[in-house]
PDB file of C-alpha atoms in Angstrom:
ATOM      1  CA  UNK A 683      44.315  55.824   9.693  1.00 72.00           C
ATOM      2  CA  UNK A 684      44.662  57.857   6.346  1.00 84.00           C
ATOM      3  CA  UNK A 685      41.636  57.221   4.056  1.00 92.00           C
ATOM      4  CA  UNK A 686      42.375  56.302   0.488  1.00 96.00           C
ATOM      5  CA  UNK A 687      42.647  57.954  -2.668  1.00 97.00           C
ATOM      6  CA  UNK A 688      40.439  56.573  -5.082  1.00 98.00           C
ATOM      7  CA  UNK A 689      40.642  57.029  -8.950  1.00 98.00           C
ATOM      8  CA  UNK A 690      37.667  56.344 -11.389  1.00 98.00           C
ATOM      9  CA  UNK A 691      38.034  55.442 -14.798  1.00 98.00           C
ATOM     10  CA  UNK A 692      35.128  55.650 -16.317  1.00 97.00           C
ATOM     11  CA  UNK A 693      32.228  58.602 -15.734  1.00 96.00           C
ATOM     12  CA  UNK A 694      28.807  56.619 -17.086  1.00 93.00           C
ATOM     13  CA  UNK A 695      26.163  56.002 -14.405  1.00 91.00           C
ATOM     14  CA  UNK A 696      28.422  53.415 -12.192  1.00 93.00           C
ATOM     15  CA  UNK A 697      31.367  55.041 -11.816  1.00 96.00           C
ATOM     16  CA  UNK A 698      29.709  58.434 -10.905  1.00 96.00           C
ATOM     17  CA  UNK A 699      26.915  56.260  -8.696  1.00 95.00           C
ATOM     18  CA  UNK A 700      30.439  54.468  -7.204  1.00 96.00           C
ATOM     19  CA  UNK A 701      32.205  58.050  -6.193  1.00 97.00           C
ATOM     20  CA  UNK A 702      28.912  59.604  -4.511  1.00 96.00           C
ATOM     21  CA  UNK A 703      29.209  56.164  -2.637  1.00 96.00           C
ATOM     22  CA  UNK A 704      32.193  57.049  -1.790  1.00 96.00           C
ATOM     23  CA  UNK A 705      31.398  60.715  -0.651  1.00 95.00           C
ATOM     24  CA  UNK A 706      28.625  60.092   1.247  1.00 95.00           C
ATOM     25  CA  UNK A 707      30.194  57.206   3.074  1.00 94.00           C
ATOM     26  CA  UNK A 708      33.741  58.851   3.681  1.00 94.00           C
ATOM     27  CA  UNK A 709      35.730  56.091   2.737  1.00 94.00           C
ATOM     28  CA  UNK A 710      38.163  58.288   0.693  1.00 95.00           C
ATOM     29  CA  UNK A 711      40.452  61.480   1.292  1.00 95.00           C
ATOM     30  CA  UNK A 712      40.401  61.812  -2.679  1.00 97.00           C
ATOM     31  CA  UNK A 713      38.136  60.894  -5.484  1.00 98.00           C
ATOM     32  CA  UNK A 714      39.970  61.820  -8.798  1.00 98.00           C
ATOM     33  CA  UNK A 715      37.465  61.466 -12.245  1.00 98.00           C
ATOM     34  CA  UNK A 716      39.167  60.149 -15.328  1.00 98.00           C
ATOM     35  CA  UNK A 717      36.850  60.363 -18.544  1.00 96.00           C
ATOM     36  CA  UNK A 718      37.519  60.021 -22.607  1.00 94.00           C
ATOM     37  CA  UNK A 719      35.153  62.867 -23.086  1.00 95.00           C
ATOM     38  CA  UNK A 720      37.344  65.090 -20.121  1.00 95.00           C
ATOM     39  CA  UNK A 721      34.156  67.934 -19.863  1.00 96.00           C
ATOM     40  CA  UNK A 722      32.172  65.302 -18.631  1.00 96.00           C
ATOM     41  CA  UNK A 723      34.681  64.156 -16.127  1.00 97.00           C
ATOM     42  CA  UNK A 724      35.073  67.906 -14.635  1.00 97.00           C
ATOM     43  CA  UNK A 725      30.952  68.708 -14.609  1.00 97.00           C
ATOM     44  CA  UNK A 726      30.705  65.366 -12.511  1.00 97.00           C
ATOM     45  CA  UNK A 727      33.228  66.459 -10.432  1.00 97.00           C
ATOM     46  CA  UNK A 728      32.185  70.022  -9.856  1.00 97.00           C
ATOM     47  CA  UNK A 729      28.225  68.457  -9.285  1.00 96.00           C
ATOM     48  CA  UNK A 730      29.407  66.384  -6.534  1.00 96.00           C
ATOM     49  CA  UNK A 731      32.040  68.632  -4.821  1.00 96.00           C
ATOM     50  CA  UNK A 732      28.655  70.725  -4.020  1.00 96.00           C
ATOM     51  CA  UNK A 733      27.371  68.517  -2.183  1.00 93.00           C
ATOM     52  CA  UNK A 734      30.587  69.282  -0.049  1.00 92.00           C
ATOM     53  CA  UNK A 735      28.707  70.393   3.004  1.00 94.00           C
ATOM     54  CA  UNK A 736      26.393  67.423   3.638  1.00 94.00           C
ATOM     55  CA  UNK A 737      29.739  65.099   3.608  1.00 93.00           C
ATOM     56  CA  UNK A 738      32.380  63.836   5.154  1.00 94.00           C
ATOM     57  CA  UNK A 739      35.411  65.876   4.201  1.00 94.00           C
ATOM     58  CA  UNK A 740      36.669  64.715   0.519  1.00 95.00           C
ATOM     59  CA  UNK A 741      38.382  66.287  -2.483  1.00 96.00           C
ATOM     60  CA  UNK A 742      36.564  65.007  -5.940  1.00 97.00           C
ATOM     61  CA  UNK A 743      39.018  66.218  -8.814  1.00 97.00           C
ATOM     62  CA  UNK A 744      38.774  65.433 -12.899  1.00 97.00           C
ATOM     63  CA  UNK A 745      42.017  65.138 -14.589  1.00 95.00           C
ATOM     64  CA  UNK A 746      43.933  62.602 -16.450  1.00 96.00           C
ATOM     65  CA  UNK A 747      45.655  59.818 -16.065  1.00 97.00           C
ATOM     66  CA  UNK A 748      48.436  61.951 -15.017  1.00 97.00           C
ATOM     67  CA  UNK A 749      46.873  62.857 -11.502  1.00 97.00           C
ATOM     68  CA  UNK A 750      45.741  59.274 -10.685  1.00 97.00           C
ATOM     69  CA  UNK A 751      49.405  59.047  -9.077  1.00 97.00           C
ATOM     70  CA  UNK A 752      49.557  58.087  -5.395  1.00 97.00           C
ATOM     71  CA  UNK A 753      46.146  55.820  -5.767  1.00 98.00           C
ATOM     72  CA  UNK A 754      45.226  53.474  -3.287  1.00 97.00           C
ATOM     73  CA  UNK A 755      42.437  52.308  -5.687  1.00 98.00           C
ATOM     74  CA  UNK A 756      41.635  52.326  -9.047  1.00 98.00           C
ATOM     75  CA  UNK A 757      37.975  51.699  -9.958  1.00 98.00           C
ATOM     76  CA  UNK A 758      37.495  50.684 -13.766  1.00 97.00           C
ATOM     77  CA  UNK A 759      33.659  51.306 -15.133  1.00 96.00           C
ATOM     78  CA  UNK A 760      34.728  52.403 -18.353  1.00 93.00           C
ATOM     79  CA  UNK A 761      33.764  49.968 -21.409  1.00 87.00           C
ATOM     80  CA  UNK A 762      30.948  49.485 -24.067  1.00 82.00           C
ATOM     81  CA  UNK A 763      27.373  49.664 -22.249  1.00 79.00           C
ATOM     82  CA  UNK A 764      24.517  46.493 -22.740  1.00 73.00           C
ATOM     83  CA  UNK A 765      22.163  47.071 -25.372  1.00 73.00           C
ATOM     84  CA  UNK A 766      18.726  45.386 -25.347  1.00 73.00           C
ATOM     85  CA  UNK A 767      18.565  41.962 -26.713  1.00 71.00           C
ATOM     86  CA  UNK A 768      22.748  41.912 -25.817  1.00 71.00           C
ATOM     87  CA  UNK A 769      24.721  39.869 -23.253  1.00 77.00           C
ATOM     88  CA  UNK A 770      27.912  40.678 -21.247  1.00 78.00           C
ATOM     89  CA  UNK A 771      29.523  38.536 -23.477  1.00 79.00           C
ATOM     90  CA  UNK A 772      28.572  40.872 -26.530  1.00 79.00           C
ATOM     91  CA  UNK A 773      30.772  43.391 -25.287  1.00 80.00           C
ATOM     92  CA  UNK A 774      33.836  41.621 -24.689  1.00 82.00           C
ATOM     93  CA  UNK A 775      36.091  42.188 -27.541  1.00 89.00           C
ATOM     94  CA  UNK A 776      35.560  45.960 -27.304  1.00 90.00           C
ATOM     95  CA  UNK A 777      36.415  46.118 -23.795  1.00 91.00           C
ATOM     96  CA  UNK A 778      39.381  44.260 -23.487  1.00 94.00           C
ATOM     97  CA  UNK A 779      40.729  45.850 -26.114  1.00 94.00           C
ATOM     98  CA  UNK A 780      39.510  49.601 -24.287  1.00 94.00           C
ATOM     99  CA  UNK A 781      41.460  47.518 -21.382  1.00 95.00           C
ATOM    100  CA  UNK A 782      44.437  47.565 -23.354  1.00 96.00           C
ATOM    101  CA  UNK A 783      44.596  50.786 -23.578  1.00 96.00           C
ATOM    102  CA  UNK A 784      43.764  51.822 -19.683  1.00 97.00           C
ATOM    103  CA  UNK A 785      45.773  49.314 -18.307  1.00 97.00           C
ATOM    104  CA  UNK A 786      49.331  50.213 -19.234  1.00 97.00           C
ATOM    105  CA  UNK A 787      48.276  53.836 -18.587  1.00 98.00           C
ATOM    106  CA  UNK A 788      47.308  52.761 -14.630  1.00 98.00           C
ATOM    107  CA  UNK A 789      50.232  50.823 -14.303  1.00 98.00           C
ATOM    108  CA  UNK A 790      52.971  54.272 -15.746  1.00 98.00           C
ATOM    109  CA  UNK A 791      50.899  56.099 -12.989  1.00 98.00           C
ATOM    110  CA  UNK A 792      49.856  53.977 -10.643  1.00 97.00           C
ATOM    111  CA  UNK A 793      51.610  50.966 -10.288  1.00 97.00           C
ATOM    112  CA  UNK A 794      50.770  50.030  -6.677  1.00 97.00           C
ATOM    113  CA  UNK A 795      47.726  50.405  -6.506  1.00 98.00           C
ATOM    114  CA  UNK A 796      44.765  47.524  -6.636  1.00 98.00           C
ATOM    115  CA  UNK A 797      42.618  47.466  -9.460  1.00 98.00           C
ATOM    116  CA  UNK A 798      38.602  46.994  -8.793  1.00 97.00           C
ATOM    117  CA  UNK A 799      37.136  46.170 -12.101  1.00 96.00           C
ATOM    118  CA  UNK A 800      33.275  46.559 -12.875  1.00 94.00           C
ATOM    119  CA  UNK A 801      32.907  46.863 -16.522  1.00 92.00           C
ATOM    120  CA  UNK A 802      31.351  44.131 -18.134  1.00 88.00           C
ATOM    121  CA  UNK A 803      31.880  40.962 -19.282  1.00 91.00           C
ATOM    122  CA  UNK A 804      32.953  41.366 -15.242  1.00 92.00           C
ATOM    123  CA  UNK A 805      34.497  38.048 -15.034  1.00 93.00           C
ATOM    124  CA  UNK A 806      36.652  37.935 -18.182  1.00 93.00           C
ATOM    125  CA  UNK A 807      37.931  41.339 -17.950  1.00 94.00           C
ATOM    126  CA  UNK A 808      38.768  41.126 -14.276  1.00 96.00           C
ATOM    127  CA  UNK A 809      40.897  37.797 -15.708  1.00 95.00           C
ATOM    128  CA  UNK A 810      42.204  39.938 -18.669  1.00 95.00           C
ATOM    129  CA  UNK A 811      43.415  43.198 -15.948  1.00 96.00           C
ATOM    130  CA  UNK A 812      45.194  40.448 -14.241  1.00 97.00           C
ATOM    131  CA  UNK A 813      47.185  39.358 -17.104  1.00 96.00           C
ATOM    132  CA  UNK A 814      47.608  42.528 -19.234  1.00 96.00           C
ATOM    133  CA  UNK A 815      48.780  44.296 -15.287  1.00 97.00           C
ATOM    134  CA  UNK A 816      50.828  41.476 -14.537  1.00 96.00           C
ATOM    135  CA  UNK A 817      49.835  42.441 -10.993  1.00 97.00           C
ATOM    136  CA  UNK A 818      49.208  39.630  -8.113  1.00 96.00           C
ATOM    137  CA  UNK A 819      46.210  37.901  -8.521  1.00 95.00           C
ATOM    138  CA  UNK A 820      45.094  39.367  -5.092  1.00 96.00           C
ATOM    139  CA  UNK A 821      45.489  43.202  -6.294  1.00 97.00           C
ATOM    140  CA  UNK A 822      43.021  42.562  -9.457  1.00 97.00           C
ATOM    141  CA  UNK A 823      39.332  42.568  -7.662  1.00 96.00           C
ATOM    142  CA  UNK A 824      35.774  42.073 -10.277  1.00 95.00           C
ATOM    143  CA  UNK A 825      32.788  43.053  -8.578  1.00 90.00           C
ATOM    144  CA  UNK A 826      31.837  39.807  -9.601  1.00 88.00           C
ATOM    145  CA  UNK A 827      27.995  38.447  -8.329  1.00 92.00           C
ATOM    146  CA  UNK A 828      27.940  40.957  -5.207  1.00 93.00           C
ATOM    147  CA  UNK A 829      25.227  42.848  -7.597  1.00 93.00           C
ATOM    148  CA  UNK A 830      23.499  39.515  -8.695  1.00 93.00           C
ATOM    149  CA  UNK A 831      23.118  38.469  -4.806  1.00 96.00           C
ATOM    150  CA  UNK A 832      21.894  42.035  -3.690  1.00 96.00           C
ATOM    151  CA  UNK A 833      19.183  41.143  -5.972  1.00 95.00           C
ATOM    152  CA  UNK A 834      18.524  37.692  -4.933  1.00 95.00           C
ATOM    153  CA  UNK A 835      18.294  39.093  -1.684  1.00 96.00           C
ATOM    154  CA  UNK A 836      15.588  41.759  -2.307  1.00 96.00           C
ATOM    155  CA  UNK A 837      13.351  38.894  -4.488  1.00 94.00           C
ATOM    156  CA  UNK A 838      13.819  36.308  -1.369  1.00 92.00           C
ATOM    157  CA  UNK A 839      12.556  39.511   0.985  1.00 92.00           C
ATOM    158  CA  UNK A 840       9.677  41.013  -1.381  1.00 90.00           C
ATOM    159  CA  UNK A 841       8.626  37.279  -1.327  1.00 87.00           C
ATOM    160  CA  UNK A 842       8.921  37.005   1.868  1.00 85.00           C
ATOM    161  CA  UNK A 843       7.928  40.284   3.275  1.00 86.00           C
ATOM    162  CA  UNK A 844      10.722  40.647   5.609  1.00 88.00           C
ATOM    163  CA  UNK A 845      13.694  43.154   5.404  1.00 94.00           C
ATOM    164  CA  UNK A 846      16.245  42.276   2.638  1.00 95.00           C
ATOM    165  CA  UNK A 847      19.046  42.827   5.679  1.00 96.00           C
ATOM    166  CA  UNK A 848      17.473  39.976   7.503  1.00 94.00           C
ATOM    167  CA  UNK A 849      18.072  37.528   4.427  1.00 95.00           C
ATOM    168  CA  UNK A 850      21.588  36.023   3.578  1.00 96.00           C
ATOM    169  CA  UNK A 851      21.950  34.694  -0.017  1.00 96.00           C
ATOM    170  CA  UNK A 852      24.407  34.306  -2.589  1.00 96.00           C
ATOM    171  CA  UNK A 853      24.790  34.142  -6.588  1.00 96.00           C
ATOM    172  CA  UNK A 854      27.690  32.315  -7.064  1.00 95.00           C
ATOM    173  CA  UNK A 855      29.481  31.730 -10.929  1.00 92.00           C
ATOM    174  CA  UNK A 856      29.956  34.286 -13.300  1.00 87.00           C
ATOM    175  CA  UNK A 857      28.196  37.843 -13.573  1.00 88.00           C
ATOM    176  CA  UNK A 858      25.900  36.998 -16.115  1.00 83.00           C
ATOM    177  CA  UNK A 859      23.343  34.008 -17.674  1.00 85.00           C
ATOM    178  CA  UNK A 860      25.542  31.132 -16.473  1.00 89.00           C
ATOM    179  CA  UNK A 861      25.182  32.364 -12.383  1.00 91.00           C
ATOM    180  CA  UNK A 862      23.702  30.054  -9.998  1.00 94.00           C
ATOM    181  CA  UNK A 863      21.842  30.591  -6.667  1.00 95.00           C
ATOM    182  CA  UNK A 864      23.435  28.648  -3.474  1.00 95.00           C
ATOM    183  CA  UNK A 865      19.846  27.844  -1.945  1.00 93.00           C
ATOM    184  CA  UNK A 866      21.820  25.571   0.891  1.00 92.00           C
ATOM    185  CA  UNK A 867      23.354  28.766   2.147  1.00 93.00           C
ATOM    186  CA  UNK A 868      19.974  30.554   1.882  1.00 94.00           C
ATOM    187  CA  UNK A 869      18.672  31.985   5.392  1.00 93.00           C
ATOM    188  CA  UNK A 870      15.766  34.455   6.633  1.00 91.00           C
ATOM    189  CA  UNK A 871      16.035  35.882   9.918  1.00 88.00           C
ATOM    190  CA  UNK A 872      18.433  33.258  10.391  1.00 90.00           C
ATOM    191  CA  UNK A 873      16.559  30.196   9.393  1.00 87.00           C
ATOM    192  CA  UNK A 874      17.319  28.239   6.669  1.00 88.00           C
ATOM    193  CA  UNK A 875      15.122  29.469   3.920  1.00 86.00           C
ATOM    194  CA  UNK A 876      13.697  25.437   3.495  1.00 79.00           C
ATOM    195  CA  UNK A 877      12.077  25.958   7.127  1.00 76.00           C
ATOM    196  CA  UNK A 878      11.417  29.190   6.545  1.00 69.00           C
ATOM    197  CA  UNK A 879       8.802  28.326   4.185  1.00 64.00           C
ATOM    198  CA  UNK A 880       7.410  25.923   6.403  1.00 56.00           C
ATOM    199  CA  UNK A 881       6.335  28.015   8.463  1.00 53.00           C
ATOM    200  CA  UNK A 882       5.478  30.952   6.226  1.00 62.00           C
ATOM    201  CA  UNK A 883       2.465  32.615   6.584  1.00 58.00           C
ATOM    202  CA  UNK A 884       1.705  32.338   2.999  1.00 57.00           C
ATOM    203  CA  UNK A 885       2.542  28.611   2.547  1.00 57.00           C
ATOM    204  CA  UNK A 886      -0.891  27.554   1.518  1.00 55.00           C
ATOM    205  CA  UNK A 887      -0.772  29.393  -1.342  1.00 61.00           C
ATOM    206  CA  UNK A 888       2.766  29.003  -1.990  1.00 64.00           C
ATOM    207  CA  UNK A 889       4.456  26.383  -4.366  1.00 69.00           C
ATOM    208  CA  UNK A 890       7.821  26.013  -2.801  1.00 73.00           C
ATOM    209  CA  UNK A 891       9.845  25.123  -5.829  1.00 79.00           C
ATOM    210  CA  UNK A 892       8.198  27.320  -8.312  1.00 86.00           C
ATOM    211  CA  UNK A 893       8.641  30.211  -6.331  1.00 85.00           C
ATOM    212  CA  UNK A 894      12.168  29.451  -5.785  1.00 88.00           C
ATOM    213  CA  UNK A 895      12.780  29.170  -9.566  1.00 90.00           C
ATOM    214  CA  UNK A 896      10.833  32.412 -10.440  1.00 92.00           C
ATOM    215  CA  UNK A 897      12.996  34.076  -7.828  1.00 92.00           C
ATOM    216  CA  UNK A 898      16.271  32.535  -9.756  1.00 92.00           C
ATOM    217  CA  UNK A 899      14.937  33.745 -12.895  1.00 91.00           C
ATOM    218  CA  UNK A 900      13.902  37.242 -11.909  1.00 92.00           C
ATOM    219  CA  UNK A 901      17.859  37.919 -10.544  1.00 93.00           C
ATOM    220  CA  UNK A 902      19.187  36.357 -13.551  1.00 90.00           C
ATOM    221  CA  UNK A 903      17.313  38.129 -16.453  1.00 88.00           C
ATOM    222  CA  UNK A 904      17.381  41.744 -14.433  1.00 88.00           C
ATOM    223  CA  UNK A 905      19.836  43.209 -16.365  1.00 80.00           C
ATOM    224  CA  UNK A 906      17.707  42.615 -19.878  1.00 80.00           C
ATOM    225  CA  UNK A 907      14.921  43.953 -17.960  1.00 84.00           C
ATOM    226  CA  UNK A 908      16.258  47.076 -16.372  1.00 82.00           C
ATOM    227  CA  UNK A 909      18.041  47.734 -19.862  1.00 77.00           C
ATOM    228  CA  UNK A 910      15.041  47.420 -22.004  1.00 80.00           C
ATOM    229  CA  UNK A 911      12.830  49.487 -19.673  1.00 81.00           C
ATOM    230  CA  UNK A 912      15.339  52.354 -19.269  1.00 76.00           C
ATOM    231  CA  UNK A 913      16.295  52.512 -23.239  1.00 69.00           C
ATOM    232  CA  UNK A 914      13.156  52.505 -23.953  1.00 59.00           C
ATOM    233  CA  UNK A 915      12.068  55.606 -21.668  1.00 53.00           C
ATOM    234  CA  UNK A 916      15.538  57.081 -23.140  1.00 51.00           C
ATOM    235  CA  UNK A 917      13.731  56.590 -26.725  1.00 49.00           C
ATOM    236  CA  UNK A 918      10.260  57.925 -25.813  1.00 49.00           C
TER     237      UNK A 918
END
């Protein structure tokens, strides 16, 4: 079967973190780099086609939106980052109205192809790619909470000192400070996580439903805290 071609719009940290993904995984015959600044599109793409002989066979490409034609998948990470003390929300009119420029441009080029949106607000602009695309709802994809349950995951497993691949949790609602965690799907090495703290080693010194909360709390605020710790090395 013919891998896909993937185009990226959007060269910050998760759309270049999303194409070495994609190299080191082989899940695409093409990667082609769109950027607004275009330099920084073609020094990402000449940094990762280097790393050419430690994967699978792929051609990484910069261009514009001229050479996303023939995509299987376009990735959207462009958009107005999170500052400290910000939320998604913050960002919203600024993206959509970035959307409203990439869109049209994806669908003159690119017209088949399914869009995977990551910028943020996640949930509304997803929503607003769907309407401005005029696409079927099942072409138009947000990455939605699968970030927000890979970290619920990893706090359930520190917590629990077990391998985050042996828990299964999800953050369900929107990508941001109205998610929710679905405890009554919540299993460790296949136990529901309420027995699994029954018989926890640490259970005397464990209060069940403060941990739980604290563990709610940490996946929630993340973002603020990963932002304000990396700005604030960026600063000095």
């Amino acid at each position: 079967m013919l891998k896909p071609k993937v185009s990226i719009i959007g060269c910050g940290n998760v759309g270049i973190r999303y194409a070495y993904s994609l190299m080191i995984n082989g899940c695409a015959r093409e990667i082609t780099l769109i950027d607004y600044f275009k330099d920084k599109a073609e020094g990402e793409a000449i940094d990762l086609s280097h790393g050419a002989p430690f994967t699978p066979s792929v051609n990484v490409n910069a261009g514009t939106y001229e050479d996303i034609v023939g995509s299987d998948l376009v990735v959207i990470t462009a958009g107005k980052k999170q500052k400290p003390g910000q939320t998604r929300i913050d960002l919203l009119k600024d993206n959509i109205n970035l959307l409203k420029t990439i869109i049209p441009e994806i669908m003159k080029y690119a017209p088949d192809a399914f869009l995977l949106i990551a910028s943020n607000p996640v949930d509304i602009l997803t929503y607003s790619a769907y309407k401005i695309s005029g696409k079927p709802s099942s072409k138009v994809i947000g990455s939605g909470t699968v970030l927000d349950s890979a970290r619920f995951r990893y706090e359930i497993a520190k917590h629990c000192n077990i391998d985050a691949r042996s828990v299964h949790a999800y953050i369900l609602g929107e990508h941001g400070d109205s998610e929710f965690p679905v405890w009554s799907k919540a299993t460790v090495g296949g136990v529901h996580i309420e027995n699994h703290c029954i018989l926890c080693d640490n259970k005397k010194d464990c209060n069940h439903k403060e941990i739980l909360d604290e563990i709610y709390n940490n996946v929630k605020n993340s973002a603020y805290k990963i932002i304000e710790k990396k700005v604030k090395l960026l600063m000095g």
